[in-house]
XYZ file of C-alpha atoms in Angstrom:
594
model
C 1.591 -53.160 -72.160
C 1.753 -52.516 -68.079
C -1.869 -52.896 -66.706
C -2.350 -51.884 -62.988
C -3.781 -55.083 -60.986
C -5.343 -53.717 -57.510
C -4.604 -57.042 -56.222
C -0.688 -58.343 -57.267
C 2.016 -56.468 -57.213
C 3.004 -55.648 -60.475
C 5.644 -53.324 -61.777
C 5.160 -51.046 -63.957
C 7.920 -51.316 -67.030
C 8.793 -47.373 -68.047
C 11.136 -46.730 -70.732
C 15.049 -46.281 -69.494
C 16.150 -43.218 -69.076
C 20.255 -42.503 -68.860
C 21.383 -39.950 -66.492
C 25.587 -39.850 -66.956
C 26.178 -43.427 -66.013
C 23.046 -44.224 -64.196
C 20.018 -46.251 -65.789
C 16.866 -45.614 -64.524
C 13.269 -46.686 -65.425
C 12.748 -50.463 -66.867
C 13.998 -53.047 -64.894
C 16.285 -51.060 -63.458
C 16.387 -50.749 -59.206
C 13.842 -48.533 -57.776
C 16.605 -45.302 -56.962
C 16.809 -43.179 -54.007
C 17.571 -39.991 -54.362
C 17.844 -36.822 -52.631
C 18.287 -32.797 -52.329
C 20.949 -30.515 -50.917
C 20.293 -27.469 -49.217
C 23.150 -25.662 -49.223
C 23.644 -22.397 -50.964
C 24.864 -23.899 -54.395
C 27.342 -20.929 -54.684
C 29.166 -22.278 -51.551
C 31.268 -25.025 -53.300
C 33.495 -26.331 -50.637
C 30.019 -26.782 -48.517
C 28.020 -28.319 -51.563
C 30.165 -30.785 -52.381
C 30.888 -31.943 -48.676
C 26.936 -32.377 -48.344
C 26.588 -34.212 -51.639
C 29.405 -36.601 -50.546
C 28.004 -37.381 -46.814
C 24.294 -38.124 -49.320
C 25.920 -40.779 -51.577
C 27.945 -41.836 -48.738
C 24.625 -42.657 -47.116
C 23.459 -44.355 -50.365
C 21.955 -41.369 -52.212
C 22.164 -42.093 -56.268
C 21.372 -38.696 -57.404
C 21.870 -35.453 -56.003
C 19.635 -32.634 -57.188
C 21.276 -28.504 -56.318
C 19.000 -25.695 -56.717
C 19.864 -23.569 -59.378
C 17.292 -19.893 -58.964
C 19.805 -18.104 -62.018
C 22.231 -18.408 -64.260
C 25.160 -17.734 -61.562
C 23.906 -21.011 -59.328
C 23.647 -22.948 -62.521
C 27.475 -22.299 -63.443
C 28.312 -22.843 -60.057
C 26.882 -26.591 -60.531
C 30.117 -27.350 -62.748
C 32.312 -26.297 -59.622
C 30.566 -28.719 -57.895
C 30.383 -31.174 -60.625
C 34.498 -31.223 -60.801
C 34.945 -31.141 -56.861
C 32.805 -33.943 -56.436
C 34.435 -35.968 -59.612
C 37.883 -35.569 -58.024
C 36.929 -36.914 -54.911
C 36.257 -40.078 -57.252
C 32.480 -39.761 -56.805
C 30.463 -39.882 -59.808
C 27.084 -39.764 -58.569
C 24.965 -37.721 -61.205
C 23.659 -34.512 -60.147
C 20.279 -32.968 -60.943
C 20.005 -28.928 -61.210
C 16.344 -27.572 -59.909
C 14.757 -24.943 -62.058
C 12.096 -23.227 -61.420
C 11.444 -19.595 -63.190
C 14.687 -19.023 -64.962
C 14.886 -20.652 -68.663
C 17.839 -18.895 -69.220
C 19.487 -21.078 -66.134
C 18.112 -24.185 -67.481
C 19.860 -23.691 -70.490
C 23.364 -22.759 -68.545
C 22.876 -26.122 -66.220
C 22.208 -28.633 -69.107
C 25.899 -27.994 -70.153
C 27.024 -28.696 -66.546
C 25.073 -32.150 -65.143
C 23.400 -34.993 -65.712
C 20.073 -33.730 -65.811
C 18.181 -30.680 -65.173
C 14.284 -30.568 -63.668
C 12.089 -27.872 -64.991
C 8.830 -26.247 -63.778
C 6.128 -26.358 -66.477
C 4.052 -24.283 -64.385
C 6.661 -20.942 -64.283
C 9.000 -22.394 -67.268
C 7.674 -19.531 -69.189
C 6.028 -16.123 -67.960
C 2.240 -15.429 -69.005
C 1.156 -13.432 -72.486
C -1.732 -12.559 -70.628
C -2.044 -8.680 -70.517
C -5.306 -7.916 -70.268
C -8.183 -6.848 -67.730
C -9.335 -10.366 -67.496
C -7.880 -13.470 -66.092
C -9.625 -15.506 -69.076
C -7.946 -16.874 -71.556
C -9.451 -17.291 -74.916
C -8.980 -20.297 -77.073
C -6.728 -18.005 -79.267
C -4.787 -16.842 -76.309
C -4.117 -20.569 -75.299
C -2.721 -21.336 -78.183
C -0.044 -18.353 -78.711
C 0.907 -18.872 -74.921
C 1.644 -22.255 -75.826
C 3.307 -21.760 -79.084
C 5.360 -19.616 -77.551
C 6.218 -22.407 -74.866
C 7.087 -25.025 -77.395
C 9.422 -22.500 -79.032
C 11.515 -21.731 -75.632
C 11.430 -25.586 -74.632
C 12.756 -26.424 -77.851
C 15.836 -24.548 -77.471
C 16.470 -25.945 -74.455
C 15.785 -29.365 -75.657
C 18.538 -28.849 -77.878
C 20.825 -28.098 -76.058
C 20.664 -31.533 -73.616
C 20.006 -33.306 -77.064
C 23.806 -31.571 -77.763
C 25.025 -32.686 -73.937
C 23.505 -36.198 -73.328
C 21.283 -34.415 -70.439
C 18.320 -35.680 -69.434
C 15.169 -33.868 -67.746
C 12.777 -34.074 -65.135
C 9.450 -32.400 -66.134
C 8.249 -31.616 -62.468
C 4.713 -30.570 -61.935
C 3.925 -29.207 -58.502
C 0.252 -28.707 -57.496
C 0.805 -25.402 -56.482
C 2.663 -23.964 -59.240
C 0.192 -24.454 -62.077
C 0.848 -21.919 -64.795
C -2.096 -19.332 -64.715
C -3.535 -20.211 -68.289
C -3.726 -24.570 -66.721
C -5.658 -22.935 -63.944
C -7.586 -20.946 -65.833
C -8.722 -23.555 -67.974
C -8.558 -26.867 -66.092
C -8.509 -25.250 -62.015
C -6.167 -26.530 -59.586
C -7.094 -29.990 -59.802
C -5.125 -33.036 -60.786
C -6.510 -32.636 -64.592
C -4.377 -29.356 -64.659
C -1.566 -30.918 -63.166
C -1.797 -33.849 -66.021
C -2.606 -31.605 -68.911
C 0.265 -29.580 -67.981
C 2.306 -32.432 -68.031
C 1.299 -34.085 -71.064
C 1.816 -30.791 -73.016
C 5.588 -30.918 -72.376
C 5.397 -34.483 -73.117
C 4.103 -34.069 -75.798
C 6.717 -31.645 -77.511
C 9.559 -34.110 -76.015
C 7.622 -36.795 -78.368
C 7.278 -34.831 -81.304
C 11.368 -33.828 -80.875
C 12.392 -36.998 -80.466
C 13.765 -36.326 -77.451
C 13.061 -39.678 -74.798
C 15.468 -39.352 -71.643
C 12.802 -37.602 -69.700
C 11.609 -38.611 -65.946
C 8.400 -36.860 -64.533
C 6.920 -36.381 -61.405
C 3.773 -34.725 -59.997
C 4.395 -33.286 -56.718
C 1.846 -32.144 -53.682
C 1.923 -32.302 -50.167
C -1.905 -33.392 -49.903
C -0.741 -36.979 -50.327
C -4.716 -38.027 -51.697
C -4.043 -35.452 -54.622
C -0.498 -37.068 -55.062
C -1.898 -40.371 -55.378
C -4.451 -39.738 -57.624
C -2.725 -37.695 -59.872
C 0.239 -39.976 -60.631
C -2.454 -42.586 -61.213
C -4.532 -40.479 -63.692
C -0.731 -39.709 -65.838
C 0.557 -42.860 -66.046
C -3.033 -43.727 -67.496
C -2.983 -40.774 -69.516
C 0.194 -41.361 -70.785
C -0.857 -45.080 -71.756
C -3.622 -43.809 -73.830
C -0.653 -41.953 -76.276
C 1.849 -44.825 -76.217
C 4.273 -42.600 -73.464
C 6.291 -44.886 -70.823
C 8.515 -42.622 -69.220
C 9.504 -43.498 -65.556
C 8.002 -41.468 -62.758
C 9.890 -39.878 -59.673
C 8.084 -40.163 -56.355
C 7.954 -37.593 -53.567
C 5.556 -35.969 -51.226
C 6.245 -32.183 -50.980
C 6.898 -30.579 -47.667
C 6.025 -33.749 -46.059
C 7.716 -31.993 -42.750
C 10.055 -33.815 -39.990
C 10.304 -36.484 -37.668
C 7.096 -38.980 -37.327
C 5.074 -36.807 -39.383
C 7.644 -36.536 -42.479
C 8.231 -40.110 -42.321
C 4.890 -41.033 -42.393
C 3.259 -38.743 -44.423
C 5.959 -39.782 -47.402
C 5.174 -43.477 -46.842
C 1.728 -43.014 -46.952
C 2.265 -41.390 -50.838
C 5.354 -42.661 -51.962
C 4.147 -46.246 -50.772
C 0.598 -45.677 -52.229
C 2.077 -46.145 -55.757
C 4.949 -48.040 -55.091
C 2.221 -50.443 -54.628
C 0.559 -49.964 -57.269
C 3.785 -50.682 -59.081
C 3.985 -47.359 -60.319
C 7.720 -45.370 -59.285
C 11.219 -45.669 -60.700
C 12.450 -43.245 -58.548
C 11.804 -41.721 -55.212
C 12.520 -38.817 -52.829
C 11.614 -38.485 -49.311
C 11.336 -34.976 -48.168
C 11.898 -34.198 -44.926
C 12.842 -30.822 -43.468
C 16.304 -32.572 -41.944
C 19.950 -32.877 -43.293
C 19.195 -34.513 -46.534
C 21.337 -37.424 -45.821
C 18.864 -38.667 -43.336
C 16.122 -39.096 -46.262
C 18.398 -41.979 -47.635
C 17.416 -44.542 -45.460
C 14.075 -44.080 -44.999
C 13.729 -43.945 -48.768
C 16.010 -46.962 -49.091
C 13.686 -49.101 -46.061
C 10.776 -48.164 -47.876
C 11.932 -48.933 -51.286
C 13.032 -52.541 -49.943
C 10.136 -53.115 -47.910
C 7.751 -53.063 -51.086
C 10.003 -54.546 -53.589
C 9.592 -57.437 -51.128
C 6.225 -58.370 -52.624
C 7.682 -59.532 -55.730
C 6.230 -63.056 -57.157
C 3.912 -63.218 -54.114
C 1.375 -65.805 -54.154
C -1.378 -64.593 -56.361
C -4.599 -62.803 -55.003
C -7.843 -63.988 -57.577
C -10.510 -61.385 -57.012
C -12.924 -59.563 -59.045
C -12.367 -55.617 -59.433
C -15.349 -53.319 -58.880
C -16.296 -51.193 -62.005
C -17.807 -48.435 -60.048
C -14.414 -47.929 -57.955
C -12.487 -44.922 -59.709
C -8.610 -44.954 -58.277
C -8.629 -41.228 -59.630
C -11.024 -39.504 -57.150
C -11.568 -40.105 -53.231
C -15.082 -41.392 -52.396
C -15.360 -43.309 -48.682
C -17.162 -46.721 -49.395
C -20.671 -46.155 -48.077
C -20.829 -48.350 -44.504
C -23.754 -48.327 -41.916
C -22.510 -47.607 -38.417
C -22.353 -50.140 -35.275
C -22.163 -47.387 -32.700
C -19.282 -45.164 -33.239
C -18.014 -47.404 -36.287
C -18.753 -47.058 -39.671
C -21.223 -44.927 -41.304
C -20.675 -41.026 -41.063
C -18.128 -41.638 -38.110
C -14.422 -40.529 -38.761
C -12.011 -43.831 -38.872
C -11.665 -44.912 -34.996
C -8.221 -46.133 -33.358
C -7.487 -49.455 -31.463
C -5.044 -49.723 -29.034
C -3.386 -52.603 -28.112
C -3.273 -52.410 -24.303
C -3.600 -49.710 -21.710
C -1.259 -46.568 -22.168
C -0.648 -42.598 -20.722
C -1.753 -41.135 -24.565
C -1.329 -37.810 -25.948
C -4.519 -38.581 -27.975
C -6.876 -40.985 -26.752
C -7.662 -43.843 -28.918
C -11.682 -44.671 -28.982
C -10.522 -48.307 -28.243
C -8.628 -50.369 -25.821
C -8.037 -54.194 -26.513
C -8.318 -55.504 -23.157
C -7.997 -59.212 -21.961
C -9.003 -60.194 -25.489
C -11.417 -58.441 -25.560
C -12.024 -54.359 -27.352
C -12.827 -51.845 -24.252
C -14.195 -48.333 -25.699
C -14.132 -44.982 -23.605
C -17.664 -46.236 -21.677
C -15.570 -49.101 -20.283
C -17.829 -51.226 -22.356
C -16.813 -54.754 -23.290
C -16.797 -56.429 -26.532
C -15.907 -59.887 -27.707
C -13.707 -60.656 -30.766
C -14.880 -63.522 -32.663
C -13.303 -65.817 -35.253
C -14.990 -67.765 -38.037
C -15.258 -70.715 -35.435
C -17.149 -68.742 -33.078
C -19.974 -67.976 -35.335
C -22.313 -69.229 -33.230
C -21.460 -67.725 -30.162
C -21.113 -63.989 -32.355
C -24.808 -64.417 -33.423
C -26.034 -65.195 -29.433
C -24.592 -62.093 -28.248
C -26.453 -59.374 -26.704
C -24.264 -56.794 -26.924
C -24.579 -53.474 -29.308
C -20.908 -54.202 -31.076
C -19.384 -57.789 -32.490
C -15.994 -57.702 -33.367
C -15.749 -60.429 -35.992
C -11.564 -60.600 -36.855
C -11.596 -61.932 -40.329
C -8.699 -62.722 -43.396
C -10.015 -62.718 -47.097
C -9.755 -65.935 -47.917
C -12.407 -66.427 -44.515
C -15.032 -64.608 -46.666
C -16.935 -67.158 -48.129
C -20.277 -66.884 -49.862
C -21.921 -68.198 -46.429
C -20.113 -66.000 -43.758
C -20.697 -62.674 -46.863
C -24.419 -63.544 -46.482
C -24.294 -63.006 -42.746
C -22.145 -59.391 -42.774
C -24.579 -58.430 -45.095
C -28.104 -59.118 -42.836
C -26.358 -58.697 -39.734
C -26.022 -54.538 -38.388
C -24.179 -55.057 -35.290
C -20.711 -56.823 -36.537
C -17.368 -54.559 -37.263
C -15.176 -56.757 -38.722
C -11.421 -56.486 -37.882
C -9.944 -57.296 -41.545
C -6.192 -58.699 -40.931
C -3.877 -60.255 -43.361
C -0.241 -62.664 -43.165
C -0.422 -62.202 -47.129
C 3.153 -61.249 -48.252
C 0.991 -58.891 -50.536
C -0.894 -57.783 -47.663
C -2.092 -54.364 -49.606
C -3.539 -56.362 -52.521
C -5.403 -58.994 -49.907
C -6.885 -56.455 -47.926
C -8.031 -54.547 -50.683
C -9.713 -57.813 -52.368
C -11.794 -58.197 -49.490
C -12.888 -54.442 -49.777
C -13.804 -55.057 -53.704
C -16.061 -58.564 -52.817
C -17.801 -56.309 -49.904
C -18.054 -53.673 -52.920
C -19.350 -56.401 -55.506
C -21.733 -57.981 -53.338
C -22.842 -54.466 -51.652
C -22.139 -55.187 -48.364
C -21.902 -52.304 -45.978
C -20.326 -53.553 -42.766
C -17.797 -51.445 -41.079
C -14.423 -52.652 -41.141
C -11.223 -51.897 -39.235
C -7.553 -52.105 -41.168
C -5.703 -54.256 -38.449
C -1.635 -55.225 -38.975
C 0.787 -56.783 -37.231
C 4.517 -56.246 -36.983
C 7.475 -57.619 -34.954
C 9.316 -54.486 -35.204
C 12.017 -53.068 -32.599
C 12.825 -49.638 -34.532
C 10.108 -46.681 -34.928
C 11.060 -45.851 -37.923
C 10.767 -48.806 -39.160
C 7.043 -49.063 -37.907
C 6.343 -45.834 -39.186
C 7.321 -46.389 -42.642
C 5.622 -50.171 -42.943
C 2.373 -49.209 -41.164
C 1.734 -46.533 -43.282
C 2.897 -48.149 -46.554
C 0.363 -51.051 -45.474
C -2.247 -48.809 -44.707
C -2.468 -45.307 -45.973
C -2.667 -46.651 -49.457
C -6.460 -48.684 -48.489
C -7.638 -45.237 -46.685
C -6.755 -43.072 -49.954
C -8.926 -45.677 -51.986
C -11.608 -44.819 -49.533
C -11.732 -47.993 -47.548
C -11.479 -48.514 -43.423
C -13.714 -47.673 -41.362
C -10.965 -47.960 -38.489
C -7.216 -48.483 -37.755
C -5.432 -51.655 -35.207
C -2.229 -51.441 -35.555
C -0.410 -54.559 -33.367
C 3.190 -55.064 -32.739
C 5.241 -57.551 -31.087
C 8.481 -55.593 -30.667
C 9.637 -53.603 -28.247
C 7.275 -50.122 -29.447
C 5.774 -49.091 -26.630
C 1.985 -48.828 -26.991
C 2.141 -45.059 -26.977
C 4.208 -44.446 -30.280
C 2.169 -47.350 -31.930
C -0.631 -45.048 -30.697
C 1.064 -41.517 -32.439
C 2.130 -43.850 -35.646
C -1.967 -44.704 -36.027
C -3.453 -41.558 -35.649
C -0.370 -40.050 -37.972
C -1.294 -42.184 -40.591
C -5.153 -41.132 -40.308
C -3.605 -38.067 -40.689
C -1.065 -38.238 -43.127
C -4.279 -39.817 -45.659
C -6.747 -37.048 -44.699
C -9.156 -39.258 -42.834
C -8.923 -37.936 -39.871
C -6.827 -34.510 -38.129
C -6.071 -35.095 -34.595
C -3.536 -32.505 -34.212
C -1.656 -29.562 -36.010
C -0.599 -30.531 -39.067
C 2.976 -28.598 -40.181
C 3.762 -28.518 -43.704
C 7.413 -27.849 -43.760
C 9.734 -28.056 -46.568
C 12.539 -29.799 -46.737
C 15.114 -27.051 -47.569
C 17.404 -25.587 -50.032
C 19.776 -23.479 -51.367
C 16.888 -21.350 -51.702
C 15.752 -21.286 -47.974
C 15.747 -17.763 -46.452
C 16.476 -19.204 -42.394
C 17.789 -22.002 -40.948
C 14.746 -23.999 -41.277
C 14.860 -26.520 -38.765
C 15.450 -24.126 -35.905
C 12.480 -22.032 -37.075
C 9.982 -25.300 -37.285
C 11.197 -26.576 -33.833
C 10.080 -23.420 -32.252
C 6.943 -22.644 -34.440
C 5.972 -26.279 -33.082
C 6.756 -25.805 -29.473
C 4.235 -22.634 -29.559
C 1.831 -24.200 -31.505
C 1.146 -27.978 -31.572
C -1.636 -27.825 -29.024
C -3.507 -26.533 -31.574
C -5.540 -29.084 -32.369
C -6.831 -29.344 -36.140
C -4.658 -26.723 -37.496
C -2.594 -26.652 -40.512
C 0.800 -24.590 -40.496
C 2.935 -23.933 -43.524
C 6.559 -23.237 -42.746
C 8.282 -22.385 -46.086
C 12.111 -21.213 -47.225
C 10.812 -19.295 -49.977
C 8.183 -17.856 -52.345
C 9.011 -20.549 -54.923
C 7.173 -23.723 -53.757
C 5.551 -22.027 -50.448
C 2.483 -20.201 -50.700
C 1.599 -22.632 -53.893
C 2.465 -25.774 -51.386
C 1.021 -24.749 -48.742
C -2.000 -23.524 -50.168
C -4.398 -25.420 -48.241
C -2.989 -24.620 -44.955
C -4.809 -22.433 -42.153
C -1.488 -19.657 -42.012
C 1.957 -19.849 -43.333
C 5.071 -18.339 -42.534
C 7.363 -17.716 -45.868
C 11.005 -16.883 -45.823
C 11.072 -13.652 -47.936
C 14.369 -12.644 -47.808
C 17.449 -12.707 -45.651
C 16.080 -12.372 -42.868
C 12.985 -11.722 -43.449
C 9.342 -13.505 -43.298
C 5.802 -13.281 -44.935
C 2.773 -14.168 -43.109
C -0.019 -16.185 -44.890
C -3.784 -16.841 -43.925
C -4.555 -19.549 -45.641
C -3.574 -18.001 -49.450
C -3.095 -14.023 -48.799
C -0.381 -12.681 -47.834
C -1.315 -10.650 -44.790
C 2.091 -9.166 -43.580
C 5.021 -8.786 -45.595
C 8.731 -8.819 -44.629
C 8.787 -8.895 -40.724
C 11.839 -9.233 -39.116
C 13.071 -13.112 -38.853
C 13.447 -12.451 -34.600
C 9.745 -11.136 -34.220
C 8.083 -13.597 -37.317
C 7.077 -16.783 -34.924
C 5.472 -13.997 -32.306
C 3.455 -12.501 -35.317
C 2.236 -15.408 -36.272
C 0.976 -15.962 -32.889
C -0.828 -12.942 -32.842
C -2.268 -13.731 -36.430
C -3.827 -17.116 -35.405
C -4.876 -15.034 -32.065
C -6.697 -12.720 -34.195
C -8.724 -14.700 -35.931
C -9.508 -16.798 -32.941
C -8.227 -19.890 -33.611
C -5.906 -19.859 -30.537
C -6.470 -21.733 -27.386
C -4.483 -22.202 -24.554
């Protein structure tokens, strides 16, 4: 049986899974899929858009399906793209409407269902409590509906994706477990469950947020879950309403990447609020990037007991000036730049330059002797793991006045780094230490996606103190500058600037959603700290977005809601006055600044 190993990459083997005449799960390729966002009633337009994503490399292509009339309208599509020769299975989204899910397992390959809104609530009463009785009959009567619609793939070869979204739990998971990542497994495993006692195995799952730390964690505490009952199913990958541009990118390698190195992921979606048929090759360069670890040169280290990969704790440091202890992660630079945000460090001649125009050395293991005759208030001590011997551990630990700048060359760099951070852990050594990289890359997108792959994984296990990201390409030192602070970001270590939580569009949306986010972001992203939602519709949006500050929620054609933070405040405004409303909202409860 699969066993996670912190320090070598090691895939997890999931059962196989056939959708039409793809395999997936096993051995089988990591696949990249994606979602259209057309309306799936307009044919001619649906199947163009599927054929430009498998034309990028898409290998399954997933239509929203809100009733029964979208979910016949998936066979349309089904035959249009079949006689363009193009056999690429296709994936109906469900979300409220059993009834639908039933229609689309007799038209595709497989159909993903909602156990949060699958089936509406028994509860009638005065009080949101459910009683143990209560629990039972709503679930009873949940096993009968799923049932009948397990039949009817069971008649049609059609597999399922159970989908669990963090802010869609069903009322009686919330009232029993919260809106934690417990709920989010327990409503899982119930479905699970039934599929087991049915006999019923082609089933894919995947647990959905856009807090990627939630994400994380949750997928981990499944898969272990599902260990403990003997389950293996293969796991689909995605960061919800991840948003566009830098930020999407990142923000999905910072998840997706998180368990793709822990082996975990058989399939994986990046969501960005784009044409869908850009997703592909981020997904693909991400996909390829950590497959490359394969039979790496092992990594012997010992795993700390006390280290839970299922909740976020920050490793306990002691600070060397602004380093370390209490202090949010700091930023390196690699040379002089005009930033939009200021990093809190400038390498300089060699040497690190903070905003004093203070000087400090870097030191290597040869220079020992030099680090410990130093004066000055901050050591910079640049160190790999295999350069932490028993010796040179004895002196982090007496020594308060080295930050060491923890770098790796491993192929594996992920599992390296995070050995060191388990020997510091084991021998309870509290020096500050910065995550420093580098890459030879020419593309940003490629930086983005390998930086944050690399690192956002070690700050969601609570480790860093710090971020130096290097590159030898031809980056300039101000995007290596955004991609750093983005990935502090995108791993909720540190917020820097407005954070937009945008989804990526569907059949579903209510306006043309990239217009909309372009100019909610032109009025707002000087507004430092914030969190936006921008949202096509009720289903996944004021669930999704349910940690943001306000959120602005197609609610009809033409028409938008306006959140703070989880109420709605203002209902159907006009879409041509929505994005000056919401102005006035974040006005009014004074969190605007010029």
């Amino acid at each position: 049986m699969w066993k996670l190993n912190q320090f070598n990459y090691n895939r997890r083997i999931s059962s196989v899974v056939k959708i039409g005449n793809l395999l997936l799960g096993g051995n089988q390729p990591i696949r990249v899929q994606s979602m259209a966002n057309t309306d799936t009633n307009d044919v001619e337009n649906s199947v163009a858009q599927c054929l430009r994503i498998v034309e990028a490399g898409g290998e399954l292509v997933r239509f929203t399906a809100q009733g029964v009339r979208e979910a016949e309208s998936l066979k349309l599509i089904r035959d249009g793209i079949r006689e363009k020769g193009c056999n690429v299975p296709l994936v109906a989204d469900i979300h409220f409407n059993a009834n639908a899910a039933d229609v689309a397992a007799k038209q595709v390959e497989k159909v993903r269902i909602n156990p949060g809104n699958y089936v509406g609530s028994i509860k009638i009463g005065d009080t949101s409590d459910y009683t143990d009785e209560e629990f039972e009959t709503e679930y009873q009567k949940i096993r009968a509906r799923f049932i009948l619609f397990l039949n009817i793939c069971k008649e049609h070869h059609t597999a399922i994706r159970i989908g669990v979204n963090h802010g869609s739990l069903s009322e009686r998971m919330m009232n029993r477990y919260g809106d934690t990542s417990r709920g989010m497994v327990e409503s899982c495993m119930e479905f699970l469950r039934i599929c087991h006692e049915e006999n019923f195995h082609d089933v894919v799952i995947s647990m959905k947020t856009s807090n990627t730390v939630i994400m994380v964690q949750t997928v981990r505490l499944l898969v272990d879950e599902m260990a403990r009952e003997n389950m293996h199913f293969p796991l689909h990958l995605g960061v919800t309403e991840a948003g566009d541009g830098e930020d999407g990118r990142i923000k999905s390698a910072v998840g997706i990447g998180a368990l793709l190195a822990d082996g975990i992921g058989d399939t994986i979606r990046v969501s960005l609020s784009e044409e869908p048929e850009f997703e592909i090759p981020v997904g693909q360069l991400l996909v390829s990037y950590i497959s490359g670890r394969v039979n790496h040169a092992p990594i012997v280290a010992t795993e700390n007991v006390l280290h839970s990969r299922f909740e976020y704790s920050r490793r306990k440091t002691h600070a060397v000036g602004n380093i370390g202890g209490d202090n949010v992660p700091v930023v390196i630079a690699q040379s002089e730049g005009n930033f939009a945000t200021v990093p809190d460090y400038i390498l300089q001649d060699g040497k690190v330059l903070n905003l004093n125009t203070d000087l400090f050395s870097i030191y290597s293991t040869e220079d020992i002797d030099a680090l410990q005759k130093d004066p000055t208030e901050i050591k910079f001590l640049k160190l790999k793991y295999p350069d932490l011997t028993p010796k040179l551990l004895g002196l982090l630990i007496e020594r308060r006045d080295v930050v060491v700048l923890l770098t790796t060359n491993h192929l594996n760099g992920v599992g390296e780094q995070r050995a060191f951070f388990h020997t510091l852990l084991n021998a309870g050594c509290t020096v500050p230490v910065i995550l420093n990289r580098n890459y030879s890359e020419n593309e940003l997108q490629h930086l983005q996606i390998k930086a944050a792959a690399d690192l956002g994984v070690l700050f969601i296990d609570g480790f860093g103190d710090g971020i130096f990201i290097e590159n030898d390409g031809s980056i300039s030192v101000e995007e290596i500058n955004s991609v750093a602070f983005g990935i502090l970001q995108a791993s909720r270590v540190r917020v820097t600037k407005t954070e937009y939580i945008s989804c990526p569009g569907c059949g579903r949306t209510m306006f043309n959603l990239q217009t909309v986010i372009a100019r909610v972001k032109a009025r707002t992203s000087h507004l430092k700290g914030l969190k936006i939602g921008i949202m096509g519709c009720i289903v996944n949006g004021p669930g999704e977005m349910a940690d943001a500050d306000y959120g602005y929620v197609g609610a009809g054609r033409g028409k938008v809601s306006l959140y703070k933070k989880k109420e709605c405040v203002e209902r159907n405004i006009p879409e041509a006055e929505a994005v000056e409303k919401l102005i006035e909202l974040i006005k009014v409860n004074g969190d605007w600044h010029e």
